[in-house]
Amino acid sequence: MAIDFTLSEEQKQLQALARRFAKEQIAPVAALYDAKEEMPWPVIEKLHGVGLLNAVIPEEYGGLGLSMVDEVILGEELAWGCMGIYTIAMASDLGITPVLLAGSSEQKERFLRKLTQKPSLAAFGLSEPGNGSDAAALRTRAVKSGDGYILNGSKTWITNGGDAEFVVVFATVNPEARHKGVVALVVDKGTPGFRAHKLHGKMGQRASATYELVFEECWVPAENLLGQEGDGFKLAMNTLDKTRIPVAAGSVGVARRALEESTKYAKEREAFGQPIAQFQAVQFKLAEMLMGLETARAYTYYAAWLTDQKLPQAHAAAIAKAYASEIAFDAANQAIQIHGGFGYMQEYPVEKLLRDVKLNQIYEGTNEIQRLIIARHILNS
């Protein structure tokens, strides 16, 4: 079997475009939107303008139809600029994925087309206040009513939730059936009975907007049901098995930024008459950062390749997500140490890297959940 790590010409062009965009459009304003806790709509509009927003949507609906390897290439570059801003685009892809996996041709045309016609976002509504990791214990109810469902309940920690054109909401038609009673319903923005409340005070990723969603007698037509009743839980898990890989890609981008910032600072900062880059203690930190970065990137590409080849990849996605996010957190932590007192100040970007990437160890399944997935793969193989 041939092994080839070379990017295609199209992938190199995608990488160059995304790298330039991150450097020119994201990095210069990242600290501003973080401080303001404000959605960077001008950046989102520009991202749409160059075709990199909702790029996973197939070409027939106006997107680029990116492969998973393409998504990894894009994700690393955008997250290098700002993990919070990248999360906006990544969470939109998260909301799109259930439609791609289970939507009919009519549903794809109806829901996806409007995301490519103008700068628009999607969202994924699974987590609830009382069941973050226990996704089968949903309390949001969907009761059949005429030619549709009435939703009652709430979701929390939903990125893009109040800004999205639609949210894929997971609810139960029968709580006693647990995962077998879950449905996936597409709820359009502005649907009566659907409210969104923005959450404030996040540690990091403050450029991305996180919401609590409330549904009170919210009627959703049956034509917005993805798949069949009872398919929702499996659809949610299949979605996360795919979308954890872009989380890993974002972590790789943060780790790369941490290494680059640390290398630059270590060459410029002098102590005891020489640049601190000359000290072995600093050199070892840089070496460890590169070791983690390269191995995380390689495995993330491998998980993406498995996905594109339609091979089993749930365990690989879990490994990539957990490993890359922990490597990135360590890299950001070491970057602060290398910067010393300056690293603790907002004058330099490394303190933000640490605050931002911590969330990568939590969302789309905590790293403890990833270890459960990996362990089950070991024990069942």
mmCIF file with all atom_site columns, N, CA, C and O in Angstrom, residues 111-148:
data_model
loop_
_atom_site.group_PDB
_atom_site.id
_atom_site.type_symbol
_atom_site.label_atom_id
_atom_site.label_alt_id
_atom_site.label_comp_id
_atom_site.label_asym_id
_atom_site.label_entity_id
_atom_site.label_seq_id
_atom_site.pdbx_PDB_ins_code
_atom_site.Cartn_x
_atom_site.Cartn_y
_atom_site.Cartn_z
_atom_site.occupancy
_atom_site.B_iso_or_equiv
_atom_site.pdbx_formal_charge
_atom_site.auth_seq_id
_atom_site.auth_comp_id
_atom_site.auth_asym_id
_atom_site.auth_atom_id
_atom_site.pdbx_PDB_model_num
ATOM 1   N N  . PHE A 1 111 ? -32.533 23.402 3.529  1.00 0.00 ? 111 PHE A N  1
ATOM 2   C CA . PHE A 1 111 ? -31.763 23.910 4.667  1.00 0.00 ? 111 PHE A CA 1
ATOM 3   C C  . PHE A 1 111 ? -30.362 24.398 4.286  1.00 0.00 ? 111 PHE A C  1
ATOM 4   O O  . PHE A 1 111 ? -29.881 25.384 4.843  1.00 0.00 ? 111 PHE A O  1
ATOM 5   N N  . LEU A 1 112 ? -29.706 23.706 3.382  1.00 0.00 ? 112 LEU A N  1
ATOM 6   C CA . LEU A 1 112 ? -28.310 24.023 3.089  1.00 0.00 ? 112 LEU A CA 1
ATOM 7   C C  . LEU A 1 112 ? -28.152 25.171 2.109  1.00 0.00 ? 112 LEU A C  1
ATOM 8   O O  . LEU A 1 112 ? -27.198 25.948 2.202  1.00 0.00 ? 112 LEU A O  1
ATOM 9   N N  . ARG A 1 113 ? -29.070 25.265 1.177  1.00 0.00 ? 113 ARG A N  1
ATOM 10  C CA . ARG A 1 113 ? -28.951 26.312 0.159  1.00 0.00 ? 113 ARG A CA 1
ATOM 11  C C  . ARG A 1 113 ? -28.891 27.703 0.781  1.00 0.00 ? 113 ARG A C  1
ATOM 12  O O  . ARG A 1 113 ? -28.107 28.564 0.359  1.00 0.00 ? 113 ARG A O  1
ATOM 13  N N  . LYS A 1 114 ? -29.698 27.941 1.826  1.00 0.00 ? 114 LYS A N  1
ATOM 14  C CA . LYS A 1 114 ? -29.737 29.275 2.422  1.00 0.00 ? 114 LYS A CA 1
ATOM 15  C C  . LYS A 1 114 ? -28.464 29.611 3.199  1.00 0.00 ? 114 LYS A C  1
ATOM 16  O O  . LYS A 1 114 ? -28.218 30.783 3.502  1.00 0.00 ? 114 LYS A O  1
ATOM 17  N N  . LEU A 1 115 ? -27.651 28.594 3.511  1.00 0.00 ? 115 LEU A N  1
ATOM 18  C CA . LEU A 1 115 ? -26.393 28.841 4.204  1.00 0.00 ? 115 LEU A CA 1
ATOM 19  C C  . LEU A 1 115 ? -25.282 29.264 3.254  1.00 0.00 ? 115 LEU A C  1
ATOM 20  O O  . LEU A 1 115 ? -24.240 29.760 3.697  1.00 0.00 ? 115 LEU A O  1
ATOM 21  N N  . THR A 1 116 ? -25.479 29.026 1.965  1.00 0.00 ? 116 THR A N  1
ATOM 22  C CA . THR A 1 116 ? -24.441 29.396 0.999  1.00 0.00 ? 116 THR A CA 1
ATOM 23  C C  . THR A 1 116 ? -24.802 30.658 0.218  1.00 0.00 ? 116 THR A C  1
ATOM 24  O O  . THR A 1 116 ? -23.943 31.244 -0.427 1.00 0.00 ? 116 THR A O  1
ATOM 25  N N  . GLN A 1 117 ? -26.039 31.092 0.308  1.00 0.00 ? 117 GLN A N  1
ATOM 26  C CA . GLN A 1 117 ? -26.473 32.277 -0.436 1.00 0.00 ? 117 GLN A CA 1
ATOM 27  C C  . GLN A 1 117 ? -26.034 33.579 0.226  1.00 0.00 ? 117 GLN A C  1
ATOM 28  O O  . GLN A 1 117 ? -25.910 34.609 -0.442 1.00 0.00 ? 117 GLN A O  1
ATOM 29  N N  . LYS A 1 118 ? -25.822 33.555 1.537  1.00 0.00 ? 118 LYS A N  1
ATOM 30  C CA . LYS A 1 118 ? -25.375 34.734 2.279  1.00 0.00 ? 118 LYS A CA 1
ATOM 31  C C  . LYS A 1 118 ? -24.623 34.259 3.516  1.00 0.00 ? 118 LYS A C  1
ATOM 32  O O  . LYS A 1 118 ? -24.652 33.065 3.850  1.00 0.00 ? 118 LYS A O  1
ATOM 33  N N  . PRO A 1 119 ? -23.903 35.132 4.205  1.00 0.00 ? 119 PRO A N  1
ATOM 34  C CA . PRO A 1 119 ? -23.182 34.721 5.419  1.00 0.00 ? 119 PRO A CA 1
ATOM 35  C C  . PRO A 1 119 ? -24.156 34.242 6.493  1.00 0.00 ? 119 PRO A C  1
ATOM 36  O O  . PRO A 1 119 ? -24.835 35.045 7.130  1.00 0.00 ? 119 PRO A O  1
ATOM 37  N N  . SER A 1 120 ? -24.254 32.933 6.654  1.00 0.00 ? 120 SER A N  1
ATOM 38  C CA . SER A 1 120 ? -25.229 32.340 7.570  1.00 0.00 ? 120 SER A CA 1
ATOM 39  C C  . SER A 1 120 ? -24.586 31.187 8.326  1.00 0.00 ? 120 SER A C  1
ATOM 40  O O  . SER A 1 120 ? -23.602 30.601 7.877  1.00 0.00 ? 120 SER A O  1
ATOM 41  N N  . LEU A 1 121 ? -25.201 30.842 9.457  1.00 0.00 ? 121 LEU A N  1
ATOM 42  C CA . LEU A 1 121 ? -24.648 29.810 10.333 1.00 0.00 ? 121 LEU A CA 1
ATOM 43  C C  . LEU A 1 121 ? -25.702 28.759 10.672 1.00 0.00 ? 121 LEU A C  1
ATOM 44  O O  . LEU A 1 121 ? -26.899 29.025 10.611 1.00 0.00 ? 121 LEU A O  1
ATOM 45  N N  . ALA A 1 122 ? -25.234 27.585 11.048 1.00 0.00 ? 122 ALA A N  1
ATOM 46  C CA . ALA A 1 122 ? -26.076 26.524 11.584 1.00 0.00 ? 122 ALA A CA 1
ATOM 47  C C  . ALA A 1 122 ? -25.620 26.223 13.008 1.00 0.00 ? 122 ALA A C  1
ATOM 48  O O  . ALA A 1 122 ? -24.562 26.692 13.447 1.00 0.00 ? 122 ALA A O  1
ATOM 49  N N  . ALA A 1 123 ? -26.411 25.441 13.744 1.00 0.00 ? 123 ALA A N  1
ATOM 50  C CA . ALA A 1 123 ? -26.058 25.078 15.120 1.00 0.00 ? 123 ALA A CA 1
ATOM 51  C C  . ALA A 1 123 ? -26.550 23.668 15.422 1.00 0.00 ? 123 ALA A C  1
ATOM 52  O O  . ALA A 1 123 ? -27.418 23.130 14.727 1.00 0.00 ? 123 ALA A O  1
ATOM 53  N N  . PHE A 1 124 ? -26.000 23.095 16.488 1.00 0.00 ? 124 PHE A N  1
ATOM 54  C CA . PHE A 1 124 ? -26.230 21.704 16.879 1.00 0.00 ? 124 PHE A CA 1
ATOM 55  C C  . PHE A 1 124 ? -26.690 21.715 18.329 1.00 0.00 ? 124 PHE A C  1
ATOM 56  O O  . PHE A 1 124 ? -25.929 22.105 19.221 1.00 0.00 ? 124 PHE A O  1
ATOM 57  N N  . GLY A 1 125 ? -27.933 21.313 18.582 1.00 0.00 ? 125 GLY A N  1
ATOM 58  C CA . GLY A 1 125 ? -28.506 21.403 19.925 1.00 0.00 ? 125 GLY A CA 1
ATOM 59  C C  . GLY A 1 125 ? -28.661 20.053 20.594 1.00 0.00 ? 125 GLY A C  1
ATOM 60  O O  . GLY A 1 125 ? -29.724 19.426 20.472 1.00 0.00 ? 125 GLY A O  1
ATOM 61  N N  . LEU A 1 126 ? -27.648 19.608 21.300 1.00 0.00 ? 126 LEU A N  1
ATOM 62  C CA . LEU A 1 126 ? -27.692 18.322 21.999 1.00 0.00 ? 126 LEU A CA 1
ATOM 63  C C  . LEU A 1 126 ? -27.600 18.495 23.516 1.00 0.00 ? 126 LEU A C  1
ATOM 64  O O  . LEU A 1 126 ? -28.437 17.986 24.252 1.00 0.00 ? 126 LEU A O  1
ATOM 65  N N  . SER A 1 127 ? -26.592 19.208 23.996 1.00 0.00 ? 127 SER A N  1
ATOM 66  C CA . SER A 1 127 ? -26.339 19.317 25.443 1.00 0.00 ? 127 SER A CA 1
ATOM 67  C C  . SER A 1 127 ? -27.459 20.035 26.181 1.00 0.00 ? 127 SER A C  1
ATOM 68  O O  . SER A 1 127 ? -28.039 21.001 25.674 1.00 0.00 ? 127 SER A O  1
ATOM 69  N N  . GLU A 1 128 ? -27.738 19.555 27.378 1.00 0.00 ? 128 GLU A N  1
ATOM 70  C CA . GLU A 1 128 ? -28.737 20.165 28.243 1.00 0.00 ? 128 GLU A CA 1
ATOM 71  C C  . GLU A 1 128 ? -28.120 20.460 29.604 1.00 0.00 ? 128 GLU A C  1
ATOM 72  O O  . GLU A 1 128 ? -27.059 19.908 29.944 1.00 0.00 ? 128 GLU A O  1
ATOM 73  N N  . PRO A 1 129 ? -28.751 21.333 30.401 1.00 0.00 ? 129 PRO A N  1
ATOM 74  C CA . PRO A 1 129 ? -28.173 21.690 31.696 1.00 0.00 ? 129 PRO A CA 1
ATOM 75  C C  . PRO A 1 129 ? -27.864 20.498 32.588 1.00 0.00 ? 129 PRO A C  1
ATOM 76  O O  . PRO A 1 129 ? -26.899 20.525 33.351 1.00 0.00 ? 129 PRO A O  1
ATOM 77  N N  . GLY A 1 130 ? -28.668 19.428 32.507 1.00 0.00 ? 130 GLY A N  1
ATOM 78  C CA . GLY A 1 130 ? -28.471 18.305 33.417 1.00 0.00 ? 130 GLY A CA 1
ATOM 79  C C  . GLY A 1 130 ? -27.861 17.068 32.801 1.00 0.00 ? 130 GLY A C  1
ATOM 80  O O  . GLY A 1 130 ? -27.725 16.047 33.463 1.00 0.00 ? 130 GLY A O  1
ATOM 81  N N  . ASN A 1 131 ? -27.486 17.132 31.527 1.00 0.00 ? 131 ASN A N  1
ATOM 82  C CA . ASN A 1 131 ? -26.942 15.913 30.913 1.00 0.00 ? 131 ASN A CA 1
ATOM 83  C C  . ASN A 1 131 ? -25.933 16.229 29.810 1.00 0.00 ? 131 ASN A C  1
ATOM 84  O O  . ASN A 1 131 ? -26.149 15.928 28.648 1.00 0.00 ? 131 ASN A O  1
ATOM 85  N N  . GLY A 1 132 ? -24.826 16.819 30.201 1.00 0.00 ? 132 GLY A N  1
ATOM 86  C CA . GLY A 1 132 ? -23.802 17.140 29.213 1.00 0.00 ? 132 GLY A CA 1
ATOM 87  C C  . GLY A 1 132 ? -23.256 15.916 28.505 1.00 0.00 ? 132 GLY A C  1
ATOM 88  O O  . GLY A 1 132 ? -23.366 15.775 27.288 1.00 0.00 ? 132 GLY A O  1
ATOM 89  N N  . SER A 1 133 ? -22.679 14.976 29.257 1.00 0.00 ? 133 SER A N  1
ATOM 90  C CA . SER A 1 133 ? -22.076 13.795 28.655 1.00 0.00 ? 133 SER A CA 1
ATOM 91  C C  . SER A 1 133 ? -23.060 12.647 28.473 1.00 0.00 ? 133 SER A C  1
ATOM 92  O O  . SER A 1 133 ? -22.857 11.786 27.616 1.00 0.00 ? 133 SER A O  1
ATOM 93  N N  . ASP A 1 134 ? -24.125 12.625 29.268 1.00 0.00 ? 134 ASP A N  1
ATOM 94  C CA . ASP A 1 134 ? -25.120 11.549 29.165 1.00 0.00 ? 134 ASP A CA 1
ATOM 95  C C  . ASP A 1 134 ? -26.178 11.946 28.146 1.00 0.00 ? 134 ASP A C  1
ATOM 96  O O  . ASP A 1 134 ? -27.302 12.326 28.487 1.00 0.00 ? 134 ASP A O  1
ATOM 97  N N  . ALA A 1 135 ? -25.793 11.839 26.877 1.00 0.00 ? 135 ALA A N  1
ATOM 98  C CA . ALA A 1 135 ? -26.648 12.364 25.809 1.00 0.00 ? 135 ALA A CA 1
ATOM 99  C C  . ALA A 1 135 ? -27.949 11.586 25.641 1.00 0.00 ? 135 ALA A C  1
ATOM 100 O O  . ALA A 1 135 ? -28.888 12.082 25.013 1.00 0.00 ? 135 ALA A O  1
ATOM 101 N N  . ALA A 1 136 ? -28.024 10.380 26.178 1.00 0.00 ? 136 ALA A N  1
ATOM 102 C CA . ALA A 1 136 ? -29.263 9.594  26.048 1.00 0.00 ? 136 ALA A CA 1
ATOM 103 C C  . ALA A 1 136 ? -30.325 10.026 27.057 1.00 0.00 ? 136 ALA A C  1
ATOM 104 O O  . ALA A 1 136 ? -31.485 9.647  26.922 1.00 0.00 ? 136 ALA A O  1
ATOM 105 N N  . ALA A 1 137 ? -29.922 10.804 28.052 1.00 0.00 ? 137 ALA A N  1
ATOM 106 C CA . ALA A 1 137 ? -30.852 11.201 29.117 1.00 0.00 ? 137 ALA A CA 1
ATOM 107 C C  . ALA A 1 137 ? -31.500 12.553 28.820 1.00 0.00 ? 137 ALA A C  1
ATOM 108 O O  . ALA A 1 137 ? -31.619 13.414 29.695 1.00 0.00 ? 137 ALA A O  1
ATOM 109 N N  . LEU A 1 138 ? -31.917 12.753 27.591 1.00 0.00 ? 138 LEU A N  1
ATOM 110 C CA . LEU A 1 138 ? -32.511 14.023 27.195 1.00 0.00 ? 138 LEU A CA 1
ATOM 111 C C  . LEU A 1 138 ? -33.821 14.284 27.932 1.00 0.00 ? 138 LEU A C  1
ATOM 112 O O  . LEU A 1 138 ? -34.616 13.368 28.147 1.00 0.00 ? 138 LEU A O  1
ATOM 113 N N  . ARG A 1 139 ? -34.061 15.538 28.279 1.00 0.00 ? 139 ARG A N  1
ATOM 114 C CA . ARG A 1 139 ? -35.321 15.928 28.896 1.00 0.00 ? 139 ARG A CA 1
ATOM 115 C C  . ARG A 1 139 ? -36.166 16.795 27.979 1.00 0.00 ? 139 ARG A C  1
ATOM 116 O O  . ARG A 1 139 ? -37.347 17.002 28.242 1.00 0.00 ? 139 ARG A O  1
ATOM 117 N N  . THR A 1 140 ? -35.553 17.330 26.936 1.00 0.00 ? 140 THR A N  1
ATOM 118 C CA . THR A 1 140 ? -36.332 18.094 25.965 1.00 0.00 ? 140 THR A CA 1
ATOM 119 C C  . THR A 1 140 ? -37.294 17.132 25.273 1.00 0.00 ? 140 THR A C  1
ATOM 120 O O  . THR A 1 140 ? -36.878 16.129 24.690 1.00 0.00 ? 140 THR A O  1
ATOM 121 N N  . ARG A 1 141 ? -38.590 17.445 25.355 1.00 0.00 ? 141 ARG A N  1
ATOM 122 C CA . ARG A 1 141 ? -39.624 16.541 24.843 1.00 0.00 ? 141 ARG A CA 1
ATOM 123 C C  . ARG A 1 141 ? -40.115 16.985 23.472 1.00 0.00 ? 141 ARG A C  1
ATOM 124 O O  . ARG A 1 141 ? -40.263 18.181 23.200 1.00 0.00 ? 141 ARG A O  1
ATOM 125 N N  . ALA A 1 142 ? -40.394 16.023 22.636 1.00 0.00 ? 142 ALA A N  1
ATOM 126 C CA . ALA A 1 142 ? -41.030 16.246 21.346 1.00 0.00 ? 142 ALA A CA 1
ATOM 127 C C  . ALA A 1 142 ? -42.304 15.407 21.325 1.00 0.00 ? 142 ALA A C  1
ATOM 128 O O  . ALA A 1 142 ? -42.241 14.180 21.297 1.00 0.00 ? 142 ALA A O  1
ATOM 129 N N  . VAL A 1 143 ? -43.446 16.064 21.383 1.00 0.00 ? 143 VAL A N  1
ATOM 130 C CA . VAL A 1 143 ? -44.727 15.371 21.430 1.00 0.00 ? 143 VAL A CA 1
ATOM 131 C C  . VAL A 1 143 ? -45.426 15.531 20.084 1.00 0.00 ? 143 VAL A C  1
ATOM 132 O O  . VAL A 1 143 ? -45.563 16.650 19.575 1.00 0.00 ? 143 VAL A O  1
ATOM 133 N N  . LYS A 1 144 ? -45.827 14.406 19.509 1.00 0.00 ? 144 LYS A N  1
ATOM 134 C CA . LYS A 1 144 ? -46.506 14.446 18.212 1.00 0.00 ? 144 LYS A CA 1
ATOM 135 C C  . LYS A 1 144 ? -47.794 15.249 18.325 1.00 0.00 ? 144 LYS A C  1
ATOM 136 O O  . LYS A 1 144 ? -48.591 15.057 19.244 1.00 0.00 ? 144 LYS A O  1
ATOM 137 N N  . SER A 1 145 ? -47.964 16.170 17.374 1.00 0.00 ? 145 SER A N  1
ATOM 138 C CA . SER A 1 145 ? -49.154 17.017 17.361 1.00 0.00 ? 145 SER A CA 1
ATOM 139 C C  . SER A 1 145 ? -49.519 17.315 15.915 1.00 0.00 ? 145 SER A C  1
ATOM 140 O O  . SER A 1 145 ? -48.853 18.116 15.249 1.00 0.00 ? 145 SER A O  1
ATOM 141 N N  . GLY A 1 146 ? -50.560 16.662 15.441 1.00 0.00 ? 146 GLY A N  1
ATOM 142 C CA . GLY A 1 146 ? -50.956 16.871 14.059 1.00 0.00 ? 146 GLY A CA 1
ATOM 143 C C  . GLY A 1 146 ? -49.843 16.470 13.113 1.00 0.00 ? 146 GLY A C  1
ATOM 144 O O  . GLY A 1 146 ? -49.225 15.407 13.252 1.00 0.00 ? 146 GLY A O  1
ATOM 145 N N  . ASP A 1 147 ? -49.541 17.348 12.186 1.00 0.00 ? 147 ASP A N  1
ATOM 146 C CA . ASP A 1 147 ? -48.486 17.078 11.207 1.00 0.00 ? 147 ASP A CA 1
ATOM 147 C C  . ASP A 1 147 ? -47.165 17.680 11.673 1.00 0.00 ? 147 ASP A C  1
ATOM 148 O O  . ASP A 1 147 ? -46.484 18.383 10.928 1.00 0.00 ? 147 ASP A O  1
ATOM 149 N N  . GLY A 1 148 ? -46.808 17.393 12.945 1.00 0.00 ? 148 GLY A N  1
ATOM 150 C CA . GLY A 1 148 ? -45.570 17.933 13.475 1.00 0.00 ? 148 GLY A CA 1
ATOM 151 C C  . GLY A 1 148 ? -45.346 17.525 14.914 1.00 0.00 ? 148 GLY A C  1
ATOM 152 O O  . GLY A 1 148 ? -45.955 16.567 15.415 1.00 0.00 ? 148 GLY A O  1
#
